[in-house]
């Protein structure tokens, strides 16, 4: 397998961890790949990329992937999650691998608690050191980039087109199609190796981003109703009545957030959607450069410098968050 310098260099500095990871894979006959709740492209892409690789390269092992289904991503981007009986976890020594999940409480499917050994593979700022083996690289743009690096450094392993598709999707998703500052030469070099496996980009992007024509009604609403604070924070708010009227769910509220990503004077942009079931306002925050994850963390959230999420509990907290972002953006 050809490896170029960035990929190899990165792998070399993490040689011991990668070796330990594959020793664990060799040791365990039962392996479950987890990811975070409310998955995004990176969560499902890195999960399915790793799952596919293990399935194809270790055909004698019992390997599963778990987590709640996502109507937005399944089945057009990744297959639906298959039922895995509790006996898988209760009757065997299982190796659990959680990808893209910064906090233990955000692992989708609590049965990781029944597993013998837990590995964390992640690229978020480290706030919860929960893995017995931790492979955490905050500087990478996506968990998919990290998983790809691990696999590209695994001598003799086969990366199929399917595996490459999922990992590329993970990287394209979390880097907003290679727009963020988290994208480095390493990101591109990994992506080149994945492209060489035969991914068709038009198919990949259509599967990721194609929407019903009716979603333009939501965009129209957002364009008619967004606000901008004095210091350049653009935001829109979708309360439960508006979500009902537009025919979308709270989790789809963030779909128009990137409408604001290229306008002079807009430094931060956010979406707020009322989630009646969870009694929170689902919040997505993006920034042109100012790191926003610390503010997100204060409102039951977290994430990355240029892309974070939060869950303020009520409208008062939503307004506090907007004011705090506005104050932060002042003079910057
Ligand atoms: P989103 O706005 O939902 O697309 O999320 C952007 C980034 O922030 C992703 O990397 C998420 O994993 C992370 N994130 C979103 N919500 C939360 C949360 N409540 N707590 C911690 N991280 C979050």
Tab-separated table of C-alpha atoms in Angstrom, residues 236-240 243 248-255 271-276 280-284 312 318:
chain	number	residue	atom	x	y	z
A	236	UNK	CA	-32.326	32.205	13.335
A	237	UNK	CA	-34.799	30.708	15.758
A	238	UNK	CA	-37.290	27.961	14.926
A	239	UNK	CA	-39.793	27.455	17.729
A	240	UNK	CA	-42.118	24.464	17.859
A	243	UNK	CA	-41.094	23.785	12.953
A	248	UNK	CA	-39.517	19.674	9.878
A	249	UNK	CA	-38.126	18.230	13.097
A	250	UNK	CA	-35.918	20.052	15.572
A	251	UNK	CA	-32.848	18.122	14.465
A	252	UNK	CA	-33.303	19.442	10.907
A	253	UNK	CA	-33.313	23.025	12.106
A	254	UNK	CA	-29.571	23.379	11.619
A	255	UNK	CA	-29.714	22.459	7.936
A	271	UNK	CA	-29.375	28.104	14.571
A	272	UNK	CA	-31.789	27.426	17.440
A	273	UNK	CA	-34.586	24.843	17.212
A	274	UNK	CA	-37.019	24.020	19.974
A	275	UNK	CA	-36.886	20.354	20.949
A	276	UNK	CA	-40.092	19.690	22.873
A	280	UNK	CA	-33.925	22.050	25.159
A	281	UNK	CA	-33.148	24.370	22.274
A	282	UNK	CA	-30.990	22.463	19.851
A	283	UNK	CA	-28.232	24.846	18.937
A	284	UNK	CA	-25.575	24.802	16.261
A	312	UNK	CA	-29.677	25.863	26.215
A	318	UNK	CA	-30.788	31.155	24.226
